[in-house]
XYZ file of C-alpha atoms in Angstrom:
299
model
C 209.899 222.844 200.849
C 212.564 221.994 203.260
C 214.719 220.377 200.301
C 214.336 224.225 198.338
C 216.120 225.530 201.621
C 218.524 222.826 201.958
C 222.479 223.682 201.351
C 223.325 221.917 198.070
C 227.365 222.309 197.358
C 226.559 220.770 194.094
C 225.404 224.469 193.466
C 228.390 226.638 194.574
C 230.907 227.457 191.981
C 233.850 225.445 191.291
C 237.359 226.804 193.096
C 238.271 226.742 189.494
C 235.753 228.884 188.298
C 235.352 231.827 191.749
C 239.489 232.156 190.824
C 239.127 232.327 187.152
C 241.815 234.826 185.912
C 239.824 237.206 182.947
C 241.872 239.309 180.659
C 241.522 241.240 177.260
C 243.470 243.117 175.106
C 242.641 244.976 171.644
C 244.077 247.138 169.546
C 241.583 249.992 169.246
C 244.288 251.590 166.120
C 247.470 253.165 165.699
C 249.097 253.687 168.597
C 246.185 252.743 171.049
C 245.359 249.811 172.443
C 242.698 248.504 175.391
C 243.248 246.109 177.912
C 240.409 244.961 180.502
C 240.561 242.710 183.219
C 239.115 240.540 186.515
C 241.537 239.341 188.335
C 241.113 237.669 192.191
C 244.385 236.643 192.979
C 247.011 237.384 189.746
C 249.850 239.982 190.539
C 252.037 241.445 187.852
C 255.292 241.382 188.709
C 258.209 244.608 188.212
C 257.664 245.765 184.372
C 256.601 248.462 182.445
C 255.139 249.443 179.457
C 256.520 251.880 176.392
C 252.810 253.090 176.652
C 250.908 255.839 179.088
C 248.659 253.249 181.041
C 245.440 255.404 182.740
C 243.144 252.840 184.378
C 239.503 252.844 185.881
C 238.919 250.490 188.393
C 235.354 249.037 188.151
C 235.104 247.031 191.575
C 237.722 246.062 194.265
C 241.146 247.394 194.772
C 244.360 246.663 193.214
C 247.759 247.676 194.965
C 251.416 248.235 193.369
C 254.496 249.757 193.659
C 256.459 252.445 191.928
C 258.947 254.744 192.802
C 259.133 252.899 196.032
C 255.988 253.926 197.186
C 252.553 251.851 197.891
C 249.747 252.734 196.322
C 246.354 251.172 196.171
C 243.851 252.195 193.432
C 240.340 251.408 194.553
C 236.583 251.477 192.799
C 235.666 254.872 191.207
C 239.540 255.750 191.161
C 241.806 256.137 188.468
C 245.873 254.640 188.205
C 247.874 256.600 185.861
C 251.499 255.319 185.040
C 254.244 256.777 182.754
C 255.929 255.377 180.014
C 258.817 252.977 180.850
C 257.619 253.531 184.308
C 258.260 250.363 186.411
C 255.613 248.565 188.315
C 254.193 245.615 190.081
C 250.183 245.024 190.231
C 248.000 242.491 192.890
C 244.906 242.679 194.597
C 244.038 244.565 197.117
C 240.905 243.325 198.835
C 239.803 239.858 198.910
C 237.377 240.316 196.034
C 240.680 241.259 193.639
C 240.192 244.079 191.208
C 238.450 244.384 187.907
C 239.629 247.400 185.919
C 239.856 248.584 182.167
C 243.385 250.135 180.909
C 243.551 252.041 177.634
C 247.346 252.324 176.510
C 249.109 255.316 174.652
C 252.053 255.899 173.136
C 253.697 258.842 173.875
C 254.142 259.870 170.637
C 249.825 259.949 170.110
C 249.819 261.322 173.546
C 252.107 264.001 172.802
C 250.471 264.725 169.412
C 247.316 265.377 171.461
C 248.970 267.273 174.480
C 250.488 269.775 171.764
C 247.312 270.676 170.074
C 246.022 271.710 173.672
C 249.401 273.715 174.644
C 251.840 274.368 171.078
C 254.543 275.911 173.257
C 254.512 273.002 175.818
C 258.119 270.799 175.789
C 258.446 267.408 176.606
C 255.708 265.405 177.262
C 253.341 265.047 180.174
C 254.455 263.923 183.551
C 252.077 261.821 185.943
C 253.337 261.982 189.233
C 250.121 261.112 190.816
C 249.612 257.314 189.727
C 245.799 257.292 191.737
C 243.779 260.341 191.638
C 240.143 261.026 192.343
C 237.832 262.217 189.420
C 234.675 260.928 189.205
C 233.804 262.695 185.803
C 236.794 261.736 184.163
C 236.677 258.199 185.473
C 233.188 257.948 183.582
C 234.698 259.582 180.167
C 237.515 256.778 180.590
C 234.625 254.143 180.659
C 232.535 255.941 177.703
C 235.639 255.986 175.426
C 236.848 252.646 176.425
C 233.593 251.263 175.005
C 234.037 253.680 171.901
C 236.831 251.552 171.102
C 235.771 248.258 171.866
C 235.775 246.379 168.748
C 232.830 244.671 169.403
C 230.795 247.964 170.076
C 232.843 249.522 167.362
C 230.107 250.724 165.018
C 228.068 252.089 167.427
C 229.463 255.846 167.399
C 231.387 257.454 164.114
C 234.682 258.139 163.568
C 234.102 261.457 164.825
C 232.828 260.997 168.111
C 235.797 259.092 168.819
C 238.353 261.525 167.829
C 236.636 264.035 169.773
C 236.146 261.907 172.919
C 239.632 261.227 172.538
C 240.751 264.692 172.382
C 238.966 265.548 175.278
C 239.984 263.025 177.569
C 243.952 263.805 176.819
C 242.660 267.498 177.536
C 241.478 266.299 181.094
C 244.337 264.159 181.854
C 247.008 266.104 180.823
C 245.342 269.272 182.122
C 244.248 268.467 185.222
C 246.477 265.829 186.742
C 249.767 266.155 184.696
C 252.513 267.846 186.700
C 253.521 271.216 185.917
C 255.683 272.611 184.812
C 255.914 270.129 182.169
C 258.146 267.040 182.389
C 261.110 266.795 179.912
C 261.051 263.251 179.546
C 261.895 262.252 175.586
C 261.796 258.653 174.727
C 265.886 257.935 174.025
C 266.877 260.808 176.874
C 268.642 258.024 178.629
C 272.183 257.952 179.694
C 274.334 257.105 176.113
C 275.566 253.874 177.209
C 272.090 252.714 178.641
C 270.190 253.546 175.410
C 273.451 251.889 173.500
C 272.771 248.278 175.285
C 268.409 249.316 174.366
C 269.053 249.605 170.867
C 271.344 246.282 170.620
C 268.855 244.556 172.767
C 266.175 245.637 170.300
C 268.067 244.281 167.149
C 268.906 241.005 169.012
C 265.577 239.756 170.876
C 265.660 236.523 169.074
C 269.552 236.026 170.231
C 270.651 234.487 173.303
C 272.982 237.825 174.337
C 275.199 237.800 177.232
C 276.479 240.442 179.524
C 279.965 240.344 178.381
C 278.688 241.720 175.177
C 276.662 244.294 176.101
C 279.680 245.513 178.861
C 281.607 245.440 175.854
C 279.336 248.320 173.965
C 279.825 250.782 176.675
C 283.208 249.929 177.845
C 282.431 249.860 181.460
C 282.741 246.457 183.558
C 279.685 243.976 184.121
C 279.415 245.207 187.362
C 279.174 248.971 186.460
C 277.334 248.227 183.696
C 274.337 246.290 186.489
C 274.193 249.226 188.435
C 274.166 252.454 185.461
C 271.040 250.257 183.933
C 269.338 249.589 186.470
C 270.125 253.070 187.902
C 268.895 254.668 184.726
C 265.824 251.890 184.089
C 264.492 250.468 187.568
C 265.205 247.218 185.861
C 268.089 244.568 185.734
C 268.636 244.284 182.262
C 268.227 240.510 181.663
C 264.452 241.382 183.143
C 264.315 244.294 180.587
C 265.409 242.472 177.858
C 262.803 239.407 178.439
C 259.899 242.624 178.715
C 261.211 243.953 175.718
C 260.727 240.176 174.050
C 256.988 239.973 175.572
C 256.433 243.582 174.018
C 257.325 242.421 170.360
C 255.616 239.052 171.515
C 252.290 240.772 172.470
C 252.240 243.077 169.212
C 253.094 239.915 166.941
C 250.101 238.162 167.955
C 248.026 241.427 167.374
C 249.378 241.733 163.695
C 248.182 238.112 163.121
C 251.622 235.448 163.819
C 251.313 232.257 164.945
C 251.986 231.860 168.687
C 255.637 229.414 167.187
C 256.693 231.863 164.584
C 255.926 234.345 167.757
C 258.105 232.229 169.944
C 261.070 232.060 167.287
C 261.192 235.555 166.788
C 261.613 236.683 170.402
C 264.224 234.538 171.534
C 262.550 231.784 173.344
C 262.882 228.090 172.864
C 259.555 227.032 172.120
C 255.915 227.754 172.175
C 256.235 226.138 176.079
C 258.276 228.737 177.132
C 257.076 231.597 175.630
C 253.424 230.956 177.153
C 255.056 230.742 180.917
C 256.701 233.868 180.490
C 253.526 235.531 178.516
C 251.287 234.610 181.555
C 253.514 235.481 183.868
C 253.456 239.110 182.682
C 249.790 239.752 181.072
C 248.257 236.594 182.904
C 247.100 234.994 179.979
C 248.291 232.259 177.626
C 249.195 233.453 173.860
C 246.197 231.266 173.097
C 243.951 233.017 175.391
C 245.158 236.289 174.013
C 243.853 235.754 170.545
C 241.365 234.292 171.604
C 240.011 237.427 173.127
C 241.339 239.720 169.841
C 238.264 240.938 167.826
C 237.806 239.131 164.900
C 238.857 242.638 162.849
C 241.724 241.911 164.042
C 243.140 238.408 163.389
C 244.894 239.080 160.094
C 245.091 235.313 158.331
C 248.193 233.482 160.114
């Protein structure tokens, strides 16, 4: 008996193994995808998404920054964050956070905002990013699983699109700011959405600054502070988000990880995985390797 009781450190788990980064991402349909994660020590550095992110944090705590404000989201909470709305992510607590994210675009969003309020302008506003609502952070749950490819057949198209429908109606009703916020996707200053839209048509080009300065006729200098001014971001660290964006949604539609790497500008499989793991904390590999088989189209 005294050999049941002894320690055995052949039994704990391996460093490799009580660190072990988890992360998941789907694309639930159109416009909507699902992203759910346990991470112990990975932090996110400054990006942001082209999505509405609302989050429910399952266990532990995760803290970022927006706005220049601290925030820290913890179990039973939610973490709401606006499109284009830049960010940093880490853990909290020493037993690191585990949360599910399902993103929007605004457009969907909006679609569903306006069938709740026709006159409404703009879309919806979150200027609370962690909020307390323990019936909506249970809806988030239900619906994330509604979408969850592998769970998929388990409730009809109908329930979704109703769960759906109510869920925007909570979020937008309850813990959007009112009145409503103007924000339009391309409402940024001319000469900022200018050097966008060339970045955009050029991710696979090694661009420098003298040629964006050049499309809005102010210096280099100028140029630094109106973007990151107008986006919270410097815009070589836009540009490479804007590359992992296309990167991310590539892999979804079914391209190989180097056709991936070709198409958004980076020199080789190598480099696009550092940069991919740096910002979604998983290798390309890993990433399709965690897509539903639904949705690997033939590569």
């Amino acid at each position: 008996m005294a050999n049941a009781v002894r320690h055995n450190p052949a039994r704990r788990a391996p460093v490799s193994d009580r660190h072990r980064e988890i992360a998941r991402h789907w694309r639930a349909a159109d416009g909507i995808d699902l992203f759910e994660a346990d991470y112990k020590r990975f932090s996110f550095p400054k990006h942001s998404h082209d999505y509405y992110a609302f989050g429910t944090i399952l266990n532990g705590a995760e803290q970022f920054m927006t706005g220049g404000t601290n925030y820290v989201a913890r179990r039973g909470q939610l973490l709401m964050m606006n499109p284009m709305q830049v960010h940093d992510g880490g853990p909290a607590c020493d037993d690191g956070y585990q949360y599910q994210i399902m993103f929007i675009a605004p457009e969907i969003f909006g679609d569903l905002v306006a069938e709740l309020s026709p006159n409404s302008t703009g879309l919806p506003f979150f200027g609370n990013h962690v909020v307390d609502d323990p019936e909506l952070h249970l809806q988030l749950q239900s619906l994330h699983r509604m979408f969850r490819p592998d769970l998929h057949q388990t409730t009809g198209q109908l329930e979704r699109d109703s769960q759906l429908l109510y869920s925007a109606a909570r979020l937008a009703l309850r813990h959007a700011d009112a009145p409503p916020f103007s924000y339009q996707p391309g409402s940024e200053d001319k000469r900022v959405r200018a050097v966008i839209d060339y970045m955009a048509d050029h991710l696979d080009a090694n661009i420098s600054l003298d040629e964006l300065a050049s499309l809005t006729g102010l210096s280099r200098f100028h140029l630094l502070r109106v973007f990151r001014h107008a986006t919270g971001l410097p815009p070589h660290t836009y540009f490479n988000h804007m590359r992992l964006r296309r990167a991310k949604r590539m892999l979804f539609d079914g391209f190989g990880i180097a056709d991936v790497a070709a198409a958004t500008g980076y020199a080789d499989q190598s480099h696009l995985n550092r940069h991919f793991k740096t910002m979604w904390g998983v290798s390309p590999g890993a990433f399709i390797a965690g897509l539903a088989p639904a949705a690997k189209k033939s590569r």
